[in-house]
Short mmCIF file of C-alpha atoms in Angstrom, two decimals:
data_model
loop_
_atom_site.label_atom_id
_atom_site.label_comp_id
_atom_site.label_asym_id
_atom_site.label_seq_id
_atom_site.Cartn_x
_atom_site.Cartn_y
_atom_site.Cartn_z
CA MET A 119 -7.61 11.39 36.57
CA GLU A 120 -5.22 10.66 34.13
CA SER A 121 -6.53 13.17 31.98
CA ILE A 122 -6.33 15.98 34.44
CA ARG A 123 -2.11 14.48 35.64
CA CYS A 124 -1.55 15.11 31.95
CA ALA A 125 -2.80 18.92 32.03
CA GLU A 126 -0.80 19.59 35.35
CA GLN A 127 2.52 18.23 33.46
CA ARG A 128 1.78 20.30 30.52
CA ILE A 129 1.34 23.86 32.56
CA ARG A 130 3.78 23.06 34.36
CA ALA A 131 6.55 22.28 31.64
CA ALA A 132 5.05 25.30 29.43
CA VAL A 133 5.31 27.56 32.70
CA SER A 134 9.06 26.38 33.24
CA GLY A 135 9.84 27.87 30.25
CA SER A 136 8.66 31.29 30.43
CA LYS A 137 11.66 33.71 30.27
CA VAL A 138 9.81 35.42 33.29
CA PRO A 139 11.85 33.74 36.09
CA GLU A 140 9.37 34.11 38.71
CA ASP A 141 5.93 32.65 36.57
CA PRO A 142 7.11 28.75 37.67
CA GLY A 143 6.74 29.78 41.43
CA HIS A 144 4.47 32.29 40.64
CA ALA A 145 2.00 29.40 39.36
CA GLU A 146 2.72 27.33 42.05
CA GLY A 147 2.60 29.77 44.58
CA THR A 148 -0.64 30.21 43.45
CA LEU A 149 -2.00 26.82 43.40
CA ARG A 150 -0.61 26.78 47.11
CA TRP A 151 -2.87 30.24 48.53
CA LEU A 152 -6.22 28.94 46.38
CA LEU A 153 -5.24 25.35 48.64
CA GLU A 154 -5.60 27.60 51.32
CA LEU A 155 -8.48 29.40 50.76
CA VAL A 156 -10.37 26.57 49.46
CA PRO A 157 -8.42 22.66 50.42
CA ASP A 158 -10.99 21.31 48.30
CA ALA A 159 -11.04 22.69 45.44
CA ASP A 160 -12.24 20.83 42.23
CA ASP A 161 -10.08 20.20 39.16
CA ALA A 162 -11.20 23.51 37.23
CA LEU A 163 -10.03 25.78 39.92
CA ARG A 164 -6.40 23.69 40.36
CA LEU A 165 -5.85 24.02 37.03
CA ALA A 166 -6.90 27.95 36.54
CA ALA A 167 -4.42 28.22 39.35
CA LEU A 168 -1.22 26.53 37.70
CA GLY A 169 -2.57 28.12 34.32
CA HIS A 170 -3.49 31.43 34.35
CA ASP A 171 -0.26 32.91 33.36
CA ILE A 172 0.50 30.47 31.13
CA ASP A 173 0.82 33.43 28.30
CA ARG A 174 3.67 34.64 29.63
CA ALA A 175 5.51 31.18 29.08
CA ILE A 176 4.77 31.38 25.24
CA GLU A 177 6.62 33.97 23.77
CA ALA A 178 5.29 33.55 20.03
CA GLN A 179 1.92 34.11 21.35
CA ARG A 180 2.53 36.68 24.48
CA VAL A 181 0.34 39.52 24.88
CA ARG A 182 2.21 42.47 25.18
CA LYS A 183 2.18 45.73 27.14
CA ASN A 184 1.89 48.05 24.47
CA GLY A 185 -0.54 49.16 22.47
CA PHE A 186 -3.03 49.30 24.98
CA ALA A 187 -4.52 52.21 26.25
CA SER A 188 -4.66 50.88 30.10
CA PHE A 189 -2.53 48.41 32.11
CA ASP A 190 -6.67 46.75 32.62
CA GLU A 191 -7.13 46.49 29.02
CA PHE A 192 -3.60 44.80 28.74
CA LYS A 193 -4.81 42.28 31.86
CA ALA A 194 -7.77 41.57 30.24
CA ALA A 195 -6.04 40.72 26.78
CA HIS A 196 -3.63 38.92 28.70
CA ALA A 197 -6.24 36.88 30.77
CA SER A 198 -8.29 35.97 27.31
CA ASN A 199 -5.23 34.85 25.88
CA SER A 200 -3.78 33.09 28.39
CA ALA A 201 -7.25 30.87 28.26
CA GLU A 202 -7.47 29.90 25.12
CA ILE A 203 -3.91 28.71 25.36
CA LEU A 204 -5.27 26.29 28.58
CA ALA A 205 -7.68 25.38 26.39
CA ALA A 206 -5.99 23.82 23.74
CA ILE A 207 -4.19 21.56 26.38
CA LEU A 208 -6.31 21.04 27.73
CA ASP A 209 -8.80 19.41 24.91
CA ASP A 210 -5.73 17.92 24.00
CA CYS A 211 -4.81 16.01 27.52
CA GLY A 212 -9.00 14.65 27.14
CA VAL A 213 -10.14 17.00 29.88
CA SER A 214 -14.03 16.67 30.10
CA GLU A 215 -15.55 19.25 28.47
CA ALA A 216 -17.49 20.90 31.66
CA THR A 217 -14.16 21.27 33.19
CA ARG A 218 -11.84 22.63 30.69
CA ILE A 219 -14.88 25.02 30.30
CA GLU A 220 -14.70 26.28 33.85
CA ALA A 221 -10.94 26.62 33.79
CA CYS A 222 -11.31 28.31 31.05
CA ARG A 223 -14.07 30.17 32.26
CA LEU A 224 -11.96 31.14 35.19
CA VAL A 225 -8.48 32.44 33.74
CA ARG A 226 -10.52 34.58 31.66
CA LEU A 227 -12.01 36.14 35.01
CA HIS A 228 -8.71 35.66 37.17
CA GLU A 229 -7.58 39.46 36.93
CA THR A 230 -10.96 40.92 37.92
CA GLY A 231 -13.32 38.24 39.53
CA GLY A 232 -16.79 39.08 39.83
CA ASP A 233 -18.32 35.45 41.23
CA GLU A 234 -17.36 33.48 43.95
CA ARG A 235 -15.04 30.73 42.45
CA SER A 236 -13.07 33.29 39.85
CA ASP A 237 -12.60 35.81 43.26
CA LEU A 238 -11.01 32.54 44.43
CA LEU A 239 -8.46 32.32 41.80
CA LYS A 240 -8.10 36.38 41.73
CA ASN A 241 -7.40 36.18 45.35
CA ALA A 242 -4.45 33.52 45.26
CA ASP A 243 -3.27 35.02 42.35
CA ALA A 244 -2.75 38.42 44.20
CA LEU A 245 -1.54 37.05 47.07
CA SER A 246 1.36 35.16 45.19
CA PHE A 247 2.16 37.70 43.80
CA PHE A 248 3.54 39.73 46.27
CA GLN A 249 5.05 36.02 48.22
CA ASN A 250 6.49 35.44 44.94
CA ASN A 251 6.49 37.75 42.41
CA ILE A 252 7.29 41.06 43.95
CA ALA A 253 11.11 41.32 44.93
CA LEU A 254 12.35 39.96 41.16
CA TYR A 255 9.12 42.67 39.53
CA PHE A 256 11.56 45.15 41.74
CA ASP A 257 14.93 44.51 41.29
CA ARG A 258 13.91 44.56 36.99
CA ASN A 259 11.61 47.24 36.92
CA GLY A 260 12.42 49.20 40.12
CA PRO A 261 10.67 51.05 42.65
CA GLU A 262 8.00 53.40 41.15
CA GLU A 263 6.48 51.02 39.06
CA THR A 264 6.74 48.32 41.96
CA LYS A 265 4.45 51.10 43.60
CA ARG A 266 2.19 51.59 40.60
CA ARG A 267 1.63 47.15 40.60
CA ALA A 268 1.81 46.80 44.83
CA LYS A 269 -1.11 49.51 44.26
CA TRP A 270 -3.28 47.57 41.52
CA GLY A 271 -2.69 44.19 42.86
CA PHE A 272 -3.40 44.91 46.67
CA SER A 273 -6.35 46.62 45.27
CA ARG A 274 -7.71 43.87 43.58
CA LEU A 275 -7.19 41.49 46.80
CA SER A 276 -10.27 40.72 48.52
CA PRO A 277 -10.19 43.19 52.02
CA GLU A 278 -10.86 39.95 54.51
CA LEU A 279 -7.58 38.49 52.91
CA ARG A 280 -5.16 42.47 52.90
CA HIS A 281 -4.20 41.24 56.49
CA LEU A 282 -2.44 38.52 54.74
CA VAL A 283 0.01 40.75 52.91
CA ARG A 284 1.25 42.87 56.08
CA GLN A 285 2.66 39.23 57.56
CA PHE A 286 5.03 39.48 53.75
CA ARG A 287 8.86 40.46 54.60
CA PHE A 288 11.25 40.71 52.34
CA GLU A 289 15.05 40.60 51.88
CA SER A 290 16.21 44.38 50.36
CA GLU A 291 14.38 47.26 53.22
CA GLU A 292 13.38 49.53 50.85
CA LEU A 293 11.02 47.10 49.55
CA ASN A 294 9.54 46.19 52.81
CA SER A 295 9.20 50.45 52.86
CA LEU A 296 7.99 49.95 49.92
CA VAL A 297 5.08 48.11 50.81
CA GLN A 298 4.58 49.11 53.73
CA SER A 299 3.76 52.01 51.94
CA VAL A 300 1.44 50.58 49.85
CA ILE A 301 -0.55 48.55 51.77
CA GLY A 302 -0.52 50.95 55.44
CA SER A 303 0.15 48.60 58.52
CA GLY A 304 -3.87 49.12 60.18
CA LYS A 305 -6.41 51.36 58.16
CA ASP A 306 -6.92 50.03 54.53
CA PRO A 307 -5.13 52.58 52.54
CA LEU A 308 -7.80 51.55 49.65
CA GLU A 309 -11.25 52.90 52.11
#
């Protein structure tokens, strides 16, 4: 258990140093959503939730969007890089090999999912983006880029959870309108 606490502290410390202001709240939000979806989540899932975007917090190792042919390629590189950084932290803290391997596997798949466990992380990540990140993302990137990112994020959320995003409200009426235009209010706009 001490190794898990060590890892959680190291991940939180790294993420708190991110130049992206929403990163610490996003990591904690992803963990909260994960625990909402699966209250008895094991150590690997919990560590993956906290560390899934850790590469954004470490400027020297951060994957940048430019140079990739597509947003999906960038996200795959980001996920792989985050898994490598997380592996080093988990190893340094003495986390069991099985937990380290599974946490890193989940982080590598957190953008795409593909099985029940990685889908849980992907969903928690997407819900946290809408709840914790989108307002600052909007302020930093403007309406067109935010609309593109919101469409991408909503499309990766499992259909049975999309209703949750419809409940979120933001201080900015412009952002509320933008999100509603992306997600609709009834029939799924992605179908």
